[in-house]
Every structure is written in structure tokens, then in C-alpha cells.
């Protein structure tokens, strides 16, 4: 038994004569018989036996995924510092003015708020006959009697409450632009940073978990910023004011009792919240897992249908939902314990203050109005304190969520641009690429390219062929600097890739990938993606060259047809033609076709190949191929095996 592989197509052959018959069959399909001389230059021949090219390529990320929580973790202070950079940004005086104005409105609102209990006390004392002399005003007529001091106090009481509420709402409106602007800025920064990370991160990422982490992080950031301005800082200001009022009007013991109660309240809140934070972590992880599973399953909708595995997928999804449910129950139970503890402490403190005030009323040191003052101040303080417990819990959770989000910004790309990198300036289409003894492997000790040396001359059509896993697609990734070589070098016009600016490098290369993935948008958008500044006529011209225009014209919505997620509404051939069209539209000096016509029928392929000849005239082109028909007119054909060039020539020299 003999085994052979012709550009990735393998078959077991019972005899040498059968091998010759098979070669003739391949010849009749792909090339003229007279051009097919021998497979010996393409198939490695060892003592009369054709040796199969072995697969050596492993692309990480297919099954191995790095969980999101494995990223660099920040402590609370680091997260807070990151947050403050957006609240008080450098070089943005308008934002700083808004923050200062919001703080001024905050102080004004609290001053109006703490004046309310004083007005309430004076009204009680007035009607209780205990008002100060300057409030005991009289009027001669019944009509004017309604404007007595008591009524004025009540009116002032209502006005103070309205003023406090109005200033609070104005503060909210002023600070909203700061908060939302910061959320927008951090979301944009993270989005850009994720795109700057190398391919290995994106192969290993969990899309669902990553999306949820960013979503929770931005919501957490908005909540923490709002809580600082609307809850935490105002409550701290009000506690300071209340303590000062107690010291100045009722006595130091009232202040001590109030501060002691608040201290115990804060300690209990901190202790219980720290204990229950781990349950929120468990909820987050379960939420990430469930979201990731749901997205993965829905993306592979067709596969689920093919294997009739809807229930299996639902059971796997439900497994993560159960984990989330259990963590949620723990969170709810611990929340009930925390709420009870907070209420018990505050009620004990309030009871102590009331008993102290009642005792002083009996001794004549205070009035009933003073008791009302103390009660009202504490109840006013109880409202933000009651919310402060919830706010603190949510702020803690917000910091956890922001930690995950900000940790993404600490991830470093393995592909970095040298400080002295230069732009790739191409004159016309003059671009020559040299691979010099290139060494590369995805896994340690498993080389994919092992001493690869070859040249892609300017203006030539070069083809690379070889068995699956011989490193053909890896060459494309290295050209784009999605990975860096481990040994040797790749040069463009004599300049190593590591010395070129990344944007400049990628700007000069266009590609038609083997797997043409489209955006969930219109056909026109996906075509124009190759050059967003192209005119409509240029986009349509590219579609015609890709033999796509007439198919699009027959669609009900034409170029406005939405292709669906990853282009699933289009056929494989239509997707590939869109990819060809946008590569043509990019109009780069180097064009790469990675099995560019593998999903097309013979007639369409012939039409497109003719169009491509016109589109890439005098350009440097690189074809990754299995099908011989696409490389018949190649100037140079490199045959790869085990990461090395084993043969080089053209179609005529091979056949």
C-alpha cells in the first residue's frame, strides 16, 4: 500500500500503476495532460515510495481558552486612581469646572437640608409657647394675623426642603455629563486596547465573558462615580454638619452618641460586606460562564440543528444557570442579615439620643422643639445611611467589575512597535519580500517554520503550495506581524518587519482570507470596509470585478442587504466574492489570496481570475493554493513541507 498527498488531497494507493492513473485523473481536472510530467518534484520521493506530508501546524485557541479572571488583578486603590483620572482629567478644564460646580451645589443642598430641622424645631416651640422673643410678633388686624411668625416658619420650612431638592437635582444634571463622558472614554479606550492586543489573546479569549466583563465594568464605573457624588460624599458632609450642630446646640454627648452609632454601623457594614463579596464573585463567574455558553451555542446554531442537540445545549446552559442561582441565594441571604444588623444598630443609637433628649427636657435644659430637632436630624441622616449600606455593597461590586475591566488595560501585547520604527514607503508597486531562515512555532518544541528561506519579488505572482499544516497560513500571519518570528527575519524592501510601523505595514497589504467572515451589516458596508473613503462608484466597480454586482442587483434590497452575523445569510461563494471585492478596493501593492476561490464554482472562478489579473496588474501577489488551476500562470511556485521550501519553480518546470 502506498500513500500520497497532492496539495492536501491524500489517498491510499494499491499499486504504482494506480498512482499513475490517479495522477492522470488530477491532470485532467486541473491541468492539461502534457504539462503533468511527474509528481516527484511535488511529492517527496523516498526509495520509490511516495511519502505523505505530515501535518505539523497547531493553531492555539481552538479548544484551549484562558478564563477572563486569569488576567492581571488590581487592588482597590489602583482601581480608584484609575477612576479619578476620568473624574478629574488632565487637559480638560471644562470637566473640572463641572466637578467644582457639582460640589458647590452639593454643599448648598446640604446646608438647606440641615436648616429644615431647625425650622421645624422653631415651629414646634412657637406653637408650644416656647418661642424666642424675637419670634413673638403680633398684628392688629385679623387679615394680617395669618402672617404670624409661625406661618412664616412653616413657609420657610417648605422652601428649605424645596431648595435642597432643587439643588440636588441641579447637581445631578451638572455631573451627568462628567459621568457619561468618562464611561464613553473608558469604553473607547478599552475597545482600542483590545484591538491592539496580539492574535494569541483573541484566539484564547472567551467572547461572551469578555463582553459581559466590559458591560459590567462600564456600568460599575457609572455607578461608582454617581455614588461618590450623589451618596458617599453628601452623606459624609451631612454627618459632619450634624455632629457640629449637636455639639453647638444640644451638647457634646449627643454628638458622641451619634458618631458612635454611625461608627458601629460602618464597621458592621464593612465586615459583613467583605464577607459576602465572595458570593458576588461567584455570581460574576457563573454569569460569565452562562453568557459565554449561550453565545457559543447561538453562534453554532446550525451545528446544533445538524446533530439535534437542542436539549443537550439547554442542559449545559442550565448547568451554569444553577451555579448562578446558588450564588444569588447566598447573596440574598447575606443581604438580609446585613440589613437587619444595620437597622438594629441605628435603632439603638436613635433610642439612646431620644432618651438623652427626654431626660434634658425634664431637667429644663432642652425644649420639646430640641427633641424634635434631634429626631429630625437623625431621621434625615438615616435615609442616606440606609442607602449607604446598599451603596457600599454596590460600590464594592462596582470596584470588582471595574477591576476586571481595568485589568484588560494592563494586558500587554506581545507584538510591539519599536521606538525607532519607520513607515513603509512604497514607490508605485515596488515591494520585495524576503524570508531569511525563518523559525517559528505556536508551541514550544513544535516548529511550524523551520529555516524557511524564500523571496517574493516585486511585481511577480508567487504561489505557495503544500500539505495541510505545512505552514502556508502561518506565513500570512507573520507577514501581517500577528506573530513575531522566533529566529531569522522577514524583510520588506530590505527593512525587517520589526523595524516597520505596524499601521504602515498593514496598510500596504490586502488579503482575501480562506474563511471570509463578514460584519453583521449591509453588503455595501462590508465591501467598503476595504476603503471606507471610497466612493459608491468605486465600491460598485470592485463588486463587478469580484463578479458580485449582478448577484447583489437581484437581491430585494440590493447593496443594502444585511448579511447577518458573520455573513451567514450569504452563500460561501458570495461571502468569498465580498472578501475579494474589498481586497480589490483596498488597492495595496501586496495582495494575498489565501484559497481565495475555494468556495466558487469553475465558471465563476474563471471569471474572477480574469478580473483579478486586471486588478493586480503589476502588483506583487501571493497565492496560497491547493487547486492547481489558480496558480497555472504563477511566476514562482514554492512547495512547502515541514516548514521548509522543498521545491521551487514554475508550473512548466513542475509539469
XYZ file of C-alpha atoms in Angstrom:
655
model
C 0.000 0.000 0.000
C 1.307 3.422 -0.961
C 0.107 6.739 0.339
C 0.364 10.105 -1.399
C -0.818 13.659 -0.928
C -1.243 16.105 -3.770
C -1.515 19.594 -2.279
C -3.512 18.385 0.715
C -5.523 15.683 -1.131
C -4.494 12.264 0.151
C -5.442 8.772 -0.933
C -4.189 5.252 -0.321
C -2.872 3.635 -3.496
C -2.656 -0.092 -4.008
C -0.015 -0.074 -6.687
C 2.284 2.116 -8.716
C 0.012 1.791 -11.760
C -2.918 3.065 -9.698
C -0.776 6.039 -8.649
C -0.131 6.819 -12.309
C -3.868 6.573 -13.035
C -4.603 8.934 -10.153
C -2.056 11.454 -11.411
C -3.691 11.342 -14.839
C -7.075 11.997 -13.218
C -5.752 15.014 -11.329
C -4.100 16.163 -14.543
C -7.360 16.038 -16.493
C -9.134 18.026 -13.804
C -6.639 20.750 -13.108
C -4.086 20.997 -15.935
C -3.511 19.799 -19.486
C -2.085 16.221 -19.572
C 1.050 17.222 -21.402
C 2.008 19.538 -18.542
C 1.863 16.760 -15.990
C 5.303 15.194 -16.109
C 5.870 13.745 -12.683
C 4.772 14.146 -9.149
C 8.289 13.558 -7.973
C 9.017 17.282 -7.679
C 5.882 17.908 -5.632
C 5.696 14.700 -3.669
C 8.723 13.814 -1.643
C 10.009 10.555 -3.060
C 11.877 8.233 -0.780
C 13.222 4.978 -2.250
C 10.372 4.700 -4.722
C 7.670 5.255 -2.114
C 5.742 8.492 -2.014
C 5.923 9.918 1.469
C 2.926 11.781 2.844
C 3.432 15.349 4.016
C 2.824 15.313 7.755
C 0.699 17.868 9.482
C 2.808 19.912 11.855
C 0.726 23.018 12.356
C -1.184 23.667 15.559
C -3.145 26.860 15.958
C -3.749 27.580 19.638
C -7.107 28.706 20.828
C -9.278 26.144 19.114
C -10.136 24.467 22.364
C -7.912 25.976 24.998
C -9.325 29.160 26.495
C -7.861 31.411 29.119
C -10.509 32.494 31.626
C -11.004 36.198 31.987
C -10.202 36.216 35.686
C -6.714 34.974 34.903
C -5.792 38.490 33.799
C -3.791 40.886 35.946
C -5.773 41.897 39.033
C -5.629 45.404 40.540
C -6.176 46.384 44.148
C -8.901 48.785 45.271
C -6.613 51.809 45.393
C -5.333 51.209 41.860
C -8.899 50.959 40.566
C -9.864 54.161 42.421
C -6.874 56.010 40.995
C -7.864 54.907 37.515
C -11.377 56.177 38.155
C -10.221 59.558 39.463
C -8.247 60.102 36.267
C -11.575 60.304 34.461
C -13.355 62.363 37.146
C -10.527 64.950 37.186
C -8.923 64.538 33.722
C -5.794 66.376 32.680
C -6.171 68.981 29.975
C -9.972 69.190 30.249
C -10.820 72.351 32.232
C -14.493 72.205 31.233
C -14.880 68.843 33.010
C -13.096 70.159 36.090
C -15.398 73.201 36.206
C -18.408 70.915 36.139
C -16.995 68.861 39.023
C -16.365 72.019 41.098
C -19.862 73.341 40.328
C -21.377 69.997 41.324
C -19.513 70.100 44.660
C -20.716 73.656 45.327
C -24.298 72.627 44.605
C -23.800 69.661 46.926
C -22.735 71.879 49.843
C -25.615 74.280 49.158
C -28.123 71.428 49.107
C -26.840 70.054 52.412
C -26.924 73.465 54.096
C -30.541 73.851 53.006
C -31.257 70.313 54.148
C -29.861 70.715 57.694
C -31.750 74.003 58.098
C -35.047 72.111 57.807
C -34.893 70.542 61.317
C -34.111 73.965 62.839
C -37.190 75.495 61.221
C -39.213 72.501 62.351
C -37.928 72.992 65.928
C -38.798 76.695 65.910
C -42.315 75.992 64.625
C -42.904 73.442 67.402
C -41.560 75.796 70.038
C -43.618 78.704 68.676
C -46.874 76.851 68.893
C -45.830 75.342 72.212
C -45.343 78.813 73.672
C -41.601 78.351 73.967
C -40.564 80.569 71.056
C -37.793 83.136 71.475
C -38.908 86.751 71.994
C -37.942 87.912 68.509
C -40.409 85.400 67.009
C -43.362 86.613 69.123
C -44.756 89.073 66.574
C -48.350 90.408 66.668
C -50.529 92.162 64.120
C -53.502 94.431 64.666
C -55.933 93.089 62.044
C -57.195 89.507 61.505
C -56.074 89.666 57.886
C -52.507 90.330 58.829
C -52.576 87.749 61.596
C -52.085 84.939 59.070
C -48.569 86.247 58.547
C -47.555 85.433 62.064
C -44.071 84.148 62.695
C -45.343 80.559 62.971
C -46.741 80.605 59.462
C -43.566 82.227 58.177
C -41.518 79.471 59.808
C -43.653 76.800 58.200
C -43.314 78.505 54.817
C -39.556 78.741 55.300
C -39.558 75.041 56.232
C -41.208 74.112 52.922
C -38.960 76.487 50.982
C -35.826 74.961 52.529
C -36.898 71.459 51.566
C -37.685 72.582 48.023
C -34.356 74.401 47.762
C -32.446 71.325 48.928
C -34.249 69.101 46.411
C -33.740 71.619 43.600
C -30.006 71.981 44.261
C -29.640 68.200 44.401
C -31.322 67.755 41.008
C -29.259 70.561 39.507
C -26.114 68.860 40.836
C -27.231 65.599 39.218
C -27.736 67.321 35.878
C -24.342 69.072 36.039
C -22.417 65.922 36.940
C -24.248 63.633 34.490
C -22.118 64.874 31.582
C -18.954 64.135 33.577
C -20.063 60.590 34.430
C -21.335 59.669 30.979
C -18.345 61.257 29.249
C -15.996 59.222 31.443
C -17.854 55.982 30.715
C -17.694 56.695 26.999
C -13.971 57.467 27.172
C -13.027 54.334 29.121
C -15.176 52.132 26.860
C -13.452 53.589 23.803
C -10.001 53.153 25.368
C -10.674 49.506 26.194
C -12.063 48.857 22.724
C -8.927 50.321 21.131
C -6.686 48.429 23.543
C -8.357 45.108 22.767
C -7.717 45.717 19.088
C -4.077 46.461 19.868
C -3.543 43.091 21.571
C -1.920 40.292 19.628
C -3.686 37.420 17.900
C -2.902 34.910 20.654
C -5.107 36.861 23.080
C -8.030 36.878 20.642
C -7.626 33.169 19.917
C -7.734 32.396 23.632
C -10.414 34.853 24.726
C -13.967 33.947 25.682
C -16.110 36.395 23.748
C -19.197 36.106 25.950
C -17.270 36.538 29.196
C -15.242 39.410 27.755
C -18.365 41.220 26.575
C -20.051 40.824 29.954
C -16.928 41.997 31.800
C -16.785 45.202 29.759
C -20.525 45.771 30.109
C -20.467 45.252 33.878
C -17.313 47.335 34.189
C -18.761 50.366 32.408
C -21.999 50.109 34.381
C -19.981 49.703 37.585
C -17.897 52.752 36.717
C -21.011 54.848 36.127
C -22.497 53.658 39.410
C -19.340 54.269 41.461
C -18.907 57.780 40.071
C -22.551 58.620 40.689
C -22.397 57.107 44.177
C -19.381 59.192 45.113
C -21.085 62.437 44.097
C -24.682 61.606 44.961
C -24.353 59.403 48.041
C -20.975 58.928 49.709
C -19.621 62.484 49.682
C -23.036 64.075 50.520
C -23.522 61.656 53.412
C -20.046 62.380 54.761
C -20.743 66.135 54.554
C -24.094 65.702 56.293
C -22.585 63.575 59.083
C -20.029 66.316 59.712
C -22.734 69.001 59.778
C -24.986 67.009 62.118
C -22.121 66.353 64.525
C -21.218 70.033 64.557
C -24.864 71.002 65.151
C -25.201 68.558 68.048
C -22.041 69.912 69.651
C -23.116 73.535 69.227
C -26.801 73.330 70.140
C -27.593 70.194 72.144
C -24.336 69.145 73.763
C -21.247 67.070 73.134
C -22.842 63.890 74.438
C -25.344 63.938 71.557
C -22.503 64.187 69.059
C -20.566 61.388 70.760
C -23.574 59.077 70.786
C -24.371 59.848 67.155
C -20.806 59.335 65.964
C -20.524 56.109 67.998
C -23.671 54.710 66.407
C -22.509 55.665 62.943
C -19.085 54.125 63.634
C -20.626 50.819 64.731
C -22.935 50.976 61.705
C -19.976 51.462 59.350
C -17.888 48.696 60.965
C -20.733 46.187 60.746
C -21.451 47.161 57.156
C -17.801 46.801 56.153
C -17.356 43.457 57.907
C -20.488 41.798 56.536
C -19.995 43.243 53.059
C -16.426 41.955 52.858
C -17.664 38.524 53.867
C -20.421 38.448 51.259
C -18.291 39.857 48.419
C -17.083 36.343 47.582
C -20.670 35.400 46.747
C -20.783 38.249 44.225
C -17.542 36.973 42.722
C -19.164 33.571 42.326
C -22.199 35.209 40.723
C -19.941 37.046 38.275
C -18.068 33.907 37.287
C -21.286 31.954 36.808
C -22.733 34.848 34.822
C -19.626 34.928 32.603
C -19.791 31.175 32.026
C -23.512 31.229 31.241
C -23.148 34.156 28.840
C -20.178 32.581 27.115
C -22.018 29.293 26.701
C -25.156 30.995 25.364
C -23.214 32.997 22.761
C -21.127 29.999 21.721
C -24.240 27.862 21.293
C -26.175 30.502 19.339
C -23.233 31.206 17.019
C -23.148 27.469 16.243
C -26.915 27.314 15.713
C -26.661 25.235 12.533
C -24.336 22.682 14.113
C -26.788 22.250 16.982
C -29.562 21.608 14.467
C -27.486 19.181 12.412
C -26.873 16.983 15.455
C -30.314 17.504 17.058
C -28.675 18.653 20.293
C -31.022 21.433 21.473
C -31.727 19.693 24.784
C -28.051 18.937 25.301
C -27.201 22.621 24.786
C -30.028 23.727 27.092
C -28.834 21.351 29.817
C -25.267 22.697 29.553
C -26.578 26.267 29.738
C -28.788 25.351 32.696
C -25.733 23.933 34.494
C -24.219 27.426 34.625
C -27.582 28.980 35.491
C -27.804 26.699 38.527
C -24.419 27.927 39.715
C -25.636 31.495 39.312
C -28.843 30.648 41.183
C -26.956 29.162 44.149
C -24.624 32.154 44.364
C -27.623 34.508 44.130
C -29.369 32.762 47.038
C -26.253 33.159 49.191
C -26.094 36.815 48.232
C -29.764 37.400 49.094
C -29.458 35.629 52.466
C -26.374 37.587 53.447
C -28.109 40.805 52.355
C -30.990 40.114 54.732
C -28.505 39.617 57.585
C -26.755 42.869 56.740
C -29.990 44.866 56.568
C -31.115 43.547 59.959
C -27.760 44.379 61.555
C -27.807 47.910 60.162
C -31.357 48.602 61.335
C -30.673 47.216 64.791
C -27.595 49.423 65.287
C -29.272 52.578 64.016
C -32.424 51.973 66.068
C -30.311 51.525 69.199
C -28.474 54.791 68.505
C -31.711 56.677 67.847
C -33.237 55.328 71.058
C -30.192 56.487 73.036
C -30.354 60.030 71.616
C -34.102 60.272 72.280
C -33.685 59.092 75.883
C -30.918 61.618 76.429
C -33.045 64.437 74.964
C -36.094 63.440 77.040
C -34.006 63.493 80.204
C -32.796 67.022 79.424
C -36.358 68.185 78.743
C -37.347 67.012 82.213
C -34.448 68.942 83.747
C -35.357 72.021 81.678
C -32.114 72.092 79.710
C -33.882 71.434 76.389
C -37.301 72.100 74.894
C -39.662 69.772 73.078
C -38.525 71.526 69.904
C -34.951 70.422 70.622
C -36.104 66.809 70.863
C -37.851 67.236 67.533
C -34.631 68.770 66.156
C -32.531 65.791 67.261
C -35.085 63.296 65.974
C -35.431 65.029 62.607
C -31.667 65.354 62.105
C -31.147 61.676 62.817
C -34.001 60.581 60.598
C -32.717 62.793 57.804
C -29.349 61.155 58.326
C -30.889 57.683 58.409
C -32.082 57.980 54.817
C -28.640 58.290 53.185
C -27.166 55.938 55.792
C -29.762 53.347 54.951
C -28.894 53.737 51.289
C -25.215 53.948 52.136
C -25.216 50.303 53.156
C -26.606 49.322 49.763
C -24.386 51.873 48.042
C -21.291 50.489 49.737
C -22.215 46.969 48.692
C -22.771 48.070 45.122
C -19.623 50.198 45.119
C -17.666 47.165 46.254
C -19.233 45.179 43.445
C -18.610 48.045 41.050
C -14.938 48.032 42.035
C -14.796 44.278 41.420
C -16.374 44.754 37.991
C -14.102 47.702 37.222
C -11.137 45.616 38.351
C -11.834 43.085 35.622
C -12.363 45.852 33.077
C -9.263 47.880 34.022
C -7.221 44.671 34.159
C -7.766 44.400 30.424
C -5.869 47.676 30.015
C -2.905 46.083 31.839
C -2.662 43.266 29.321
C 0.391 43.759 27.166
C 0.601 42.819 23.519
C 3.433 40.522 22.531
C 3.631 42.435 19.257
C 5.055 45.877 19.957
C 6.269 48.646 17.727
C 9.933 49.622 18.063
C 10.561 53.218 19.216
C 12.613 53.827 16.077
C 10.134 52.116 13.715
C 9.877 53.714 10.286
C 6.924 53.911 7.900
C 6.817 51.566 4.941
C 7.041 53.904 1.959
C 6.252 52.107 -1.290
C 7.006 53.756 -4.597
C 4.333 52.598 -7.012
C 4.063 48.844 -6.504
C 7.733 48.217 -5.780
C 7.659 45.759 -2.894
C 10.005 42.794 -2.432
C 9.703 40.375 0.485
C 12.440 38.083 1.742
C 12.195 35.289 4.298
C 15.632 34.557 5.729
C 15.997 31.319 7.702
C 12.660 31.962 9.495
C 11.982 29.895 12.610
C 8.524 29.870 14.191
C 6.219 27.616 16.191
C 2.976 28.077 18.087
C 4.066 25.638 20.792
C 7.465 25.237 22.383
C 9.410 22.453 20.706
C 6.959 22.120 17.781
C 8.332 24.253 14.936
C 5.973 25.148 12.099
C 8.526 27.014 10.011
C 11.984 25.552 10.330
C 14.576 27.556 8.435
C 12.194 28.928 5.783
C 14.056 30.915 3.130
C 12.378 32.347 0.047
C 11.822 35.572 -1.876
C 8.674 37.190 -3.243
C 9.962 39.521 -5.984
C 8.290 42.801 -6.766
C 5.533 42.652 -9.372
C 5.526 38.851 -9.540
C 2.783 36.303 -8.919
C 4.088 33.867 -6.326
C 2.276 30.742 -5.183
C 2.844 28.674 -2.055
C 1.588 25.096 -2.011
C 1.957 22.226 0.370
C 0.132 19.826 2.618
C -2.189 20.929 5.398
C -0.152 22.135 8.338
C 2.962 22.867 6.308
C 2.874 26.493 7.428
C 1.199 28.289 4.499
C -1.308 30.310 6.531
C 1.338 30.903 9.199
C 3.370 32.787 6.595
C 0.427 35.163 6.112
C 0.144 35.795 9.847
C 3.841 36.518 10.083
C 3.650 38.950 7.147
C 0.946 40.897 8.986
C 3.017 40.691 12.189
C 0.202 38.995 14.043
C 3.099 36.958 15.441
C 6.830 37.612 15.514
C 9.370 35.143 14.195
C 11.423 33.241 16.748
C 14.509 33.140 14.558
C 15.696 34.568 11.273
C 13.937 37.579 9.766
C 11.339 38.760 7.280
C 12.220 41.863 5.290
C 10.244 44.148 3.017
C 12.428 46.173 0.688
C 15.383 45.339 2.902
C 13.732 46.529 6.151
C 12.909 43.929 8.865
C 9.220 43.823 9.803
C 10.135 44.604 13.422
C 11.540 47.968 12.255
C 8.353 48.988 10.436
C 5.390 50.860 11.884
C 2.529 48.395 12.274
C -0.167 50.602 10.742
C 2.072 51.400 7.786
C 2.880 47.713 7.258
C -0.725 46.533 7.328
C -1.879 49.447 5.216
C 0.196 48.132 2.312
C -1.131 44.551 2.392
C -4.592 43.364 1.411
C -5.843 39.824 1.803
C -8.659 37.532 0.769
C -8.741 35.061 3.677
C -9.732 31.436 3.367
C -12.513 31.941 5.917
C -14.296 35.104 4.795
C -16.066 36.422 7.910
C -18.288 39.472 7.382
C -19.702 42.092 9.717
C -23.369 41.994 10.667
C -24.144 44.877 8.335
C -25.003 45.554 4.691
C -23.184 44.196 1.666
C -22.154 47.750 0.801
C -20.641 48.280 4.263
C -18.667 45.048 4.044
C -17.366 45.919 0.579
C -16.486 49.497 1.547
C -14.651 48.193 4.620
C -11.627 47.740 2.380
C -11.542 51.518 1.891
C -14.090 53.489 3.962
C -13.267 56.629 1.942
C -14.113 55.045 -1.414
C -16.939 56.484 -3.474
C -20.044 54.485 -4.314
C -18.894 54.096 -7.923
C -15.566 52.663 -6.739
C -17.332 50.193 -4.443
C -19.604 49.023 -7.249
C -16.638 48.735 -9.617
C -14.873 46.476 -7.105
C -18.053 44.377 -6.784
C -18.140 43.960 -10.555
C -14.515 42.838 -10.650
C -15.357 40.287 -7.941
C -18.304 39.054 -10.086
C -20.662 40.061 -7.250
C -22.547 43.048 -8.654
C -25.085 41.106 -10.668
C -25.917 38.783 -7.775
C -26.443 41.778 -5.478
C -28.675 43.518 -8.047
C -31.020 40.527 -7.951
C -31.461 40.799 -4.190
C -34.579 42.694 -2.966
C -32.540 45.276 -1.062
C -29.508 45.309 -3.340
C -26.385 46.637 -1.682
C -28.431 47.443 1.449
C -28.994 43.731 2.093
C -27.905 42.828 5.628
C -25.596 39.805 5.507
C -26.383 38.514 9.014
C -23.979 37.673 11.816
C -20.620 36.600 10.349
C -22.277 36.766 6.912
C -24.439 33.689 7.477
C -27.233 34.953 5.192
C -24.924 34.744 2.186
C -23.639 31.624 0.490
C -20.000 30.647 0.845
C -19.288 31.851 -2.697
C -20.998 35.211 -2.114
C -19.042 35.773 1.073
C -15.803 34.997 -0.701
C -16.651 37.410 -3.517
C -17.358 40.159 -0.966
C -13.933 39.466 0.541
C -12.334 39.626 -2.913
C -14.149 42.886 -3.657
C -12.954 44.649 -0.524
C -9.395 43.409 -1.094
C -9.528 44.921 -4.591
C -10.938 48.144 -3.144
C -8.079 48.452 -0.650
C -5.698 48.618 -3.641
C -2.422 47.650 -1.958
C 0.962 46.903 -3.564
C 0.923 43.407 -1.991
C -2.187 41.256 -2.388
C -2.549 37.873 -0.663
C -5.084 35.258 -1.739
C -5.452 32.501 0.812
C -7.552 29.928 -1.074
C -9.453 32.939 -2.434
C -11.641 30.944 -4.825
C -12.093 27.715 -2.869
C -15.867 28.277 -2.437
C -16.554 29.194 -6.072
C -17.709 27.119 -8.989
C -15.459 26.695 -12.014
C -17.215 29.305 -14.205
C -17.299 31.976 -11.508
C -13.707 31.171 -10.601
C -12.612 31.627 -14.217
C -14.425 34.994 -14.437
C -12.909 36.237 -11.196
C -9.412 35.048 -12.059
C -9.605 37.040 -15.286
C -10.774 40.112 -13.326
C -8.044 39.607 -10.775
C -5.410 39.619 -13.495
C -6.572 43.093 -14.428
C -6.935 44.268 -10.825
C -3.500 43.096 -9.696
C -1.662 44.037 -12.872
C 1.943 44.837 -11.947
C 1.189 44.251 -8.257
C 3.028 41.724 -6.113
C 0.649 38.845 -5.431
C 0.923 35.847 -3.141
C -1.378 32.853 -3.665
C -1.881 30.177 -1.024
C -3.312 27.296 -3.007
C -4.424 23.696 -3.080
C -6.058 23.876 -6.512
C -3.592 23.930 -9.396
C -5.907 25.941 -11.671
C -5.354 29.077 -9.603
C -1.559 29.010 -9.947
C -1.031 27.869 -13.545
C 0.305 31.316 -14.505
C 2.382 31.846 -11.321
C 5.879 33.175 -11.904
C 7.239 31.215 -8.938
C 5.757 28.236 -7.071
C 7.192 27.312 -3.688
C 6.420 23.863 -2.320
C 6.477 23.643 1.479
C 6.938 20.621 3.673
C 7.666 20.656 7.401
C 8.200 24.406 7.370
C 10.800 24.433 4.613
C 10.852 25.082 0.892
C 11.477 21.666 -0.688
C 10.925 22.715 -4.298
C 10.800 25.996 -6.215
C 9.996 26.691 -9.839
C 7.033 27.431 -12.076
C 4.184 25.386 -13.466
C 6.102 24.410 -16.601
C 9.122 23.168 -14.648
C 6.938 21.018 -12.396
C 4.767 19.512 -15.121
